[in-house]
Short mmCIF file of C-alpha atoms in Angstrom, two decimals:
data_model
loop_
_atom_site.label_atom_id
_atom_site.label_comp_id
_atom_site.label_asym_id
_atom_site.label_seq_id
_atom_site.Cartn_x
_atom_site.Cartn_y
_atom_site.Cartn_z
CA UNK A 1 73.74 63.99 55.24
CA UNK A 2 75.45 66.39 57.49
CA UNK A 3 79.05 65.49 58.82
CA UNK A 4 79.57 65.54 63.09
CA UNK A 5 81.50 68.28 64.28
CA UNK A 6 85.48 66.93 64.57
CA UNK A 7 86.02 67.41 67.73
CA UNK A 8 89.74 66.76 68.17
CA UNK A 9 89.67 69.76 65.31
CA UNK A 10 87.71 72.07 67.74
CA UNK A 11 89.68 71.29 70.71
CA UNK A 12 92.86 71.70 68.96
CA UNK A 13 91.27 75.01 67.96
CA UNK A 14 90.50 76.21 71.47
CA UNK A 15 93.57 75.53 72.76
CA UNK A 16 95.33 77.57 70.00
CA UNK A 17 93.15 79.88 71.09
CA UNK A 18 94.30 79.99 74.34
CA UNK A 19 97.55 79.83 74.20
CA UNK A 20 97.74 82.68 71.84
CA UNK A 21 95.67 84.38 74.32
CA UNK A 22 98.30 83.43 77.46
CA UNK A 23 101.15 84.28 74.81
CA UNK A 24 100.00 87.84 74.35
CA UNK A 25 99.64 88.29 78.55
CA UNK A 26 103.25 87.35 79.45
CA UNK A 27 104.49 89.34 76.42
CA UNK A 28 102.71 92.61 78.12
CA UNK A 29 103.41 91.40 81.65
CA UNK A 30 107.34 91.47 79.86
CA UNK A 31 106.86 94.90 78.05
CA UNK A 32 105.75 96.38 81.73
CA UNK A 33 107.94 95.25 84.06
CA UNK A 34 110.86 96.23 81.36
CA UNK A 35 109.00 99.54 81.25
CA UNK A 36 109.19 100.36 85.07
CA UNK A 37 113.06 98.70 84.73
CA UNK A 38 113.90 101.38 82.30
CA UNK A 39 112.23 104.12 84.45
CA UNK A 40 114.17 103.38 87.05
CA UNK A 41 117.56 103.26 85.31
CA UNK A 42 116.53 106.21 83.46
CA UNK A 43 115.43 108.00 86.90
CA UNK A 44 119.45 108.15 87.72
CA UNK A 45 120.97 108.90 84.25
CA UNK A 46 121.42 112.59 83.74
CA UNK A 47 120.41 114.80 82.00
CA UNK A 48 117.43 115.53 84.51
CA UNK A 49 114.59 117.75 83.25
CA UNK A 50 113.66 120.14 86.19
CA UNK A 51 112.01 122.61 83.72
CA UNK A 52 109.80 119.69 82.05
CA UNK A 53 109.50 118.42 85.63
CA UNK A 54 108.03 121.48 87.70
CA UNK A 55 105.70 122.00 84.76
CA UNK A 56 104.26 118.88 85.24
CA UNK A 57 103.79 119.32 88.91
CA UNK A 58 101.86 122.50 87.97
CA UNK A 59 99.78 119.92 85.26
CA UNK A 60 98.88 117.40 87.96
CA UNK A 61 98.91 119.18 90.96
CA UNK A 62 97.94 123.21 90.63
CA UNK A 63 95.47 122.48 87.88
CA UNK A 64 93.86 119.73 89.91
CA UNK A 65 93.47 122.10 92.89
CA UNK A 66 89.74 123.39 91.88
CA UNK A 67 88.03 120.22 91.61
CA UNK A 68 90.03 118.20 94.36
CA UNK A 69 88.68 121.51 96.72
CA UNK A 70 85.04 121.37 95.98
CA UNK A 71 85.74 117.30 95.98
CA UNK A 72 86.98 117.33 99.36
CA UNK A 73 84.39 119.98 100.73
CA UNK A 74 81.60 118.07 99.32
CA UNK A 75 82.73 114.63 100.84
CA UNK A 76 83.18 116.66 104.30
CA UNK A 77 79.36 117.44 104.40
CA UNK A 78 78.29 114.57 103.02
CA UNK A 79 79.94 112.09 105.53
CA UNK A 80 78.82 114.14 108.42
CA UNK A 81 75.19 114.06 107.22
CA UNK A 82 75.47 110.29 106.67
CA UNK A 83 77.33 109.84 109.67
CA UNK A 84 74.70 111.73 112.35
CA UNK A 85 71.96 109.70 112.26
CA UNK A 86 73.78 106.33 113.07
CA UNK A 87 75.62 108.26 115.39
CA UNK A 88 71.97 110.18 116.91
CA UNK A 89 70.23 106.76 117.70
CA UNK A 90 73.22 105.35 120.64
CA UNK A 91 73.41 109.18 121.99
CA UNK A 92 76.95 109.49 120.55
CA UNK A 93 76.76 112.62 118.33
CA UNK A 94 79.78 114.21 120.27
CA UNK A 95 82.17 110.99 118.81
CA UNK A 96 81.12 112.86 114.98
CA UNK A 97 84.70 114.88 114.50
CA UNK A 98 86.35 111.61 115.82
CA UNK A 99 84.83 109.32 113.82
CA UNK A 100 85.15 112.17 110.57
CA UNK A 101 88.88 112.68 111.40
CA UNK A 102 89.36 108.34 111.20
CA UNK A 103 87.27 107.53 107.98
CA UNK A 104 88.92 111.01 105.88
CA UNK A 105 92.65 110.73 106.87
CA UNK A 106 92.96 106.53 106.92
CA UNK A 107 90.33 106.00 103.34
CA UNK A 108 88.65 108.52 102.28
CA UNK A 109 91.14 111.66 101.39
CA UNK A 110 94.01 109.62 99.74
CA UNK A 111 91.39 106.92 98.16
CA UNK A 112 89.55 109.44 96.35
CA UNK A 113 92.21 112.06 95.84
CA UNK A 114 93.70 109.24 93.72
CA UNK A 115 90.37 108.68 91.77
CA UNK A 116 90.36 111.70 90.81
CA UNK A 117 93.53 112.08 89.93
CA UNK A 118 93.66 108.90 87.93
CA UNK A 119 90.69 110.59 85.73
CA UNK A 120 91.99 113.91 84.89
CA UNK A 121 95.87 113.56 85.28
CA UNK A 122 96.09 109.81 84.15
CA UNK A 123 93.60 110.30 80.83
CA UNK A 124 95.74 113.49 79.92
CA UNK A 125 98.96 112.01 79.85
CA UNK A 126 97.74 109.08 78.60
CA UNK A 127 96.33 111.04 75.53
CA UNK A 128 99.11 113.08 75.23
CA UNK A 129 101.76 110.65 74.99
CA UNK A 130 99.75 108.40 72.46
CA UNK A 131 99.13 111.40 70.46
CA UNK A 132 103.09 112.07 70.49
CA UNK A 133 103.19 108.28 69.37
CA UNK A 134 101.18 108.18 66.36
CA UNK A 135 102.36 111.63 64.85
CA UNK A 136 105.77 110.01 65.35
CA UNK A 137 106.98 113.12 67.66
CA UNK A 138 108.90 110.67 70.11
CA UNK A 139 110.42 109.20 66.90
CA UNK A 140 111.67 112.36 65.91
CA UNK A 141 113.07 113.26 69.50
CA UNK A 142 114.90 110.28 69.26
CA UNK A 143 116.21 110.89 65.72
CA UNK A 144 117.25 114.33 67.17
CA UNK A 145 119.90 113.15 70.01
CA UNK A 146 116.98 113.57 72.41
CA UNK A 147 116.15 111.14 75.82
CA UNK A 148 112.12 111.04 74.69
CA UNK A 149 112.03 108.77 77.87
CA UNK A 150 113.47 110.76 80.12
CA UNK A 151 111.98 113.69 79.16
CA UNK A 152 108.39 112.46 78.66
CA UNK A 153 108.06 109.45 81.53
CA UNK A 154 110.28 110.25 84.14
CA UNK A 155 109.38 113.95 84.56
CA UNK A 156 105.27 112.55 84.49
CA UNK A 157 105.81 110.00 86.65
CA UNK A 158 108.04 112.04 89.51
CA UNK A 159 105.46 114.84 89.35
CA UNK A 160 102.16 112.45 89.75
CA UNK A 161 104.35 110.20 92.82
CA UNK A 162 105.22 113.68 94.71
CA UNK A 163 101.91 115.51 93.86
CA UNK A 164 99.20 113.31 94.64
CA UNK A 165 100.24 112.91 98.04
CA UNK A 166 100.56 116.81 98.44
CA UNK A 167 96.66 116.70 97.07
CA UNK A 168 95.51 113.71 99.44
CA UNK A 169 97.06 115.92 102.39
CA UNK A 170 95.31 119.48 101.25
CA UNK A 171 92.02 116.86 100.37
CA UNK A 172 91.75 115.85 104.02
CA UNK A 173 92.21 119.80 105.51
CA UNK A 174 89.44 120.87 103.21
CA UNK A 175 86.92 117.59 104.17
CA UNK A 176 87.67 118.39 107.79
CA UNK A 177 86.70 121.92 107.13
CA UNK A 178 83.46 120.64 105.06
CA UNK A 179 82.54 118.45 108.16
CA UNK A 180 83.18 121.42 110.78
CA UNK A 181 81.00 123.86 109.01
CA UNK A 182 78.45 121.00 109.13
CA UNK A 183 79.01 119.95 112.85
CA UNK A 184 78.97 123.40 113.29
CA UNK A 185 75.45 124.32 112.22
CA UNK A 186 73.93 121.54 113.78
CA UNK A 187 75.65 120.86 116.71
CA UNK A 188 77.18 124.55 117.96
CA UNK A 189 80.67 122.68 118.48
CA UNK A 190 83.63 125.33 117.90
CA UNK A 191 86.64 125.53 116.17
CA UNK A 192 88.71 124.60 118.64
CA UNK A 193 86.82 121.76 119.82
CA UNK A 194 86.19 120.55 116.90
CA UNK A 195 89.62 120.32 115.93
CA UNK A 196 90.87 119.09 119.41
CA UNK A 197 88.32 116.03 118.68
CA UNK A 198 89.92 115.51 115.36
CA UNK A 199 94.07 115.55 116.00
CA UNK A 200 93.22 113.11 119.23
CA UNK A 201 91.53 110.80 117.20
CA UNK A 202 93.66 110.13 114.73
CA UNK A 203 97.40 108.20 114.83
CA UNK A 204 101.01 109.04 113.41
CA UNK A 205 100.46 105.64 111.79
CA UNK A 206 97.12 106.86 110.16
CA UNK A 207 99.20 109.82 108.68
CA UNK A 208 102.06 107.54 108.05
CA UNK A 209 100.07 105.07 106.02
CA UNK A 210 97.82 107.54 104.51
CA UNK A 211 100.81 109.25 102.91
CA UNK A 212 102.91 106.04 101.54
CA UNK A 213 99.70 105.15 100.21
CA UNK A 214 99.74 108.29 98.34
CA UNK A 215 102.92 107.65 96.95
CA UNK A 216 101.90 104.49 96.09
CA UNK A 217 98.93 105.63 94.13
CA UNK A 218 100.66 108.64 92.30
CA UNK A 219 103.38 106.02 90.86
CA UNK A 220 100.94 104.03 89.89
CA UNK A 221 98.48 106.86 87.85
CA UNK A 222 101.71 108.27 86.28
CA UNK A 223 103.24 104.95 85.25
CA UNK A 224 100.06 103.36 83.89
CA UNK A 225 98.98 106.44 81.96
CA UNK A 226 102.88 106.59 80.78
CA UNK A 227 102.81 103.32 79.77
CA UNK A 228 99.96 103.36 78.07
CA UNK A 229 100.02 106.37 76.05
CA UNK A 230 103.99 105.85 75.81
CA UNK A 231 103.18 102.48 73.66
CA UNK A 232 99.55 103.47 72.10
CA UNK A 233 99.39 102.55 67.99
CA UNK A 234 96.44 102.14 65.68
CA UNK A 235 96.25 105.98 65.19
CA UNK A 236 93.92 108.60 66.48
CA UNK A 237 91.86 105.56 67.73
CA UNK A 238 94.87 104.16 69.51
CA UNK A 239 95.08 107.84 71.35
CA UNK A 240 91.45 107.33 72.69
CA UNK A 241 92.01 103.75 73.74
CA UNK A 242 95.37 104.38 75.55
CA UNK A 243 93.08 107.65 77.49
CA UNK A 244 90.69 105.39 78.37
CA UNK A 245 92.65 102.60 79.25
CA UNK A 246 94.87 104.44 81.90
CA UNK A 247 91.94 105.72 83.84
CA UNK A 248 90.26 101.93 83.92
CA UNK A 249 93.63 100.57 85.02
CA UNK A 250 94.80 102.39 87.38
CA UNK A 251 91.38 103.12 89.06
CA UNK A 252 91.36 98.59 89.28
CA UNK A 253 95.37 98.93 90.38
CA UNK A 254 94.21 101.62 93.02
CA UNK A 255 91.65 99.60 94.37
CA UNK A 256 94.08 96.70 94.59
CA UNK A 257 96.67 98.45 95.98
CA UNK A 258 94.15 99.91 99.12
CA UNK A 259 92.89 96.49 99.65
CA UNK A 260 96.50 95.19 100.34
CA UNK A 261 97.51 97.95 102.05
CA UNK A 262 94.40 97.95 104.33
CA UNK A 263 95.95 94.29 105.16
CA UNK A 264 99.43 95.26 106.31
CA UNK A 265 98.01 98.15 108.10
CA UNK A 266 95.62 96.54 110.25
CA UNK A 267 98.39 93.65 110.88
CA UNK A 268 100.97 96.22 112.34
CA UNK A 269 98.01 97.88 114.25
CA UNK A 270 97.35 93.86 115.57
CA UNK A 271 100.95 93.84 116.69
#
């Protein structure tokens, strides 16, 4: 005759479960805020590694310049063609530049300049610092007198916090121009018109916010894929998880991060 199921046993169980579960969150909630503690110590501590530094910059921001302009272009033409036809059935096809110049410099430009940024910038360093983990290179730097902190995290995370904003600004000039050429062809509107439209429909605070939310959003990419790749193990499989895992995180921290900041920007507009 079969025996019931003890269920004090399986409760006992669960909870065991669960708290081993809760244990291993606060330990990484510990191991990242001590993380972003250090980088700020470390941000202050000589020596600082301009050379490492401006060759980063060239990593995230020169080399990203090719796909964030055909990016931008295509989201240009794309929001004016989705745009029109709303637009067409009130009679208000001459608000188009306005309503362009609003949606790019406030969302779209720094929202997806970040997206993009989080999949080819974040993935790489988080790759290339787990990599540097598991054939024990960061070891060695250390063994050799060598800051593998400052040189490695600081330098990655300056360049993605001072580049991305650079891209979300050169990202919005290029979707303007997409949506000109656009409004252009269909509607005869000029240059200067065009343009005219655009600066008076737009705020300082929508550049304001749009470029702290930049900021914002490069710390973040460089931090997470820092972090990531910074404390990756297991191997060559630990490499590919600690890739993959900075682009998932920070694209979910990005998101998060807009939502909030949507808040506080549409309370000081209340005001």
């Amino acid at each position: 005759m079969l025996s019931k199921p003890d269920k004090p046993d399986g409760t006992r169980e669960r909870k065991y479960v669960l708290t081993r579960r809760l244990d291993r969150l606060f330990l990484e909630l510990h191991r990242v805020f001590a993380f972003n503690i250090r980088f700020f110590k470390e941000l202050v501590v000589p020596p600082f590694e301009f050379k490492e530094f401006i060759k980063q910059c060239f990593e995230a921001g020169v080399k990203s310049l090719p796909l964030i302009s055909l990016t931008g272009f295509i989201i240009g033409i794309v929001f004016t063609n989705q745009s029109r036809p709303s637009l067409a059935e009130f009679g208000a096809t001459s608000w188009l530049p306005a309503l362009i110049s609003i949606a790019i410099v406030r969302a779209l430009a720094p929202l997806v300049t970040a997206l993009i940024a989080a999949g080819r910038v974040g993935s790489s360093i988080g790759a290339e610092l787990g990599s540097m983990r598991v054939t024990e290179q960061i070891d060695a730097m250390e063994v050799s007198a060598t800051n593998p902190f400052n040189f490695l995290v600081v330098t990655r995370v300056l360049a993605t916090t001072l580049m991305i904003p650079t891209l979300a600004m050169y990202t919005t000039l290029i979707a303007l121009l997409g949506g000109y050429v656009n409004v252009s062809q269909m509607e005869q509107t000029s240059f200067a018109t065009y343009f005219s439209q655009v600066f008076g429909a737009i705020t300082f605070l929508d550049v304001f916010s749009a470029i702290i939310k930049s900021f914002v959003f490069g710390f973040t990419i460089g931090m997470v894929g820092c972090y990531k790749g910074y404390h990756s193990s297991k191997g060559t499989e630990g490499v590919g998880k600690a890739a993959n895992s900075s682009v998932v995180t920070a694209m979910f921290l990005i998101f998060i991060e807009e939502l909030i900041a949507l808040q506080i920007i549409n309370a000081i507009r209340a005001t």
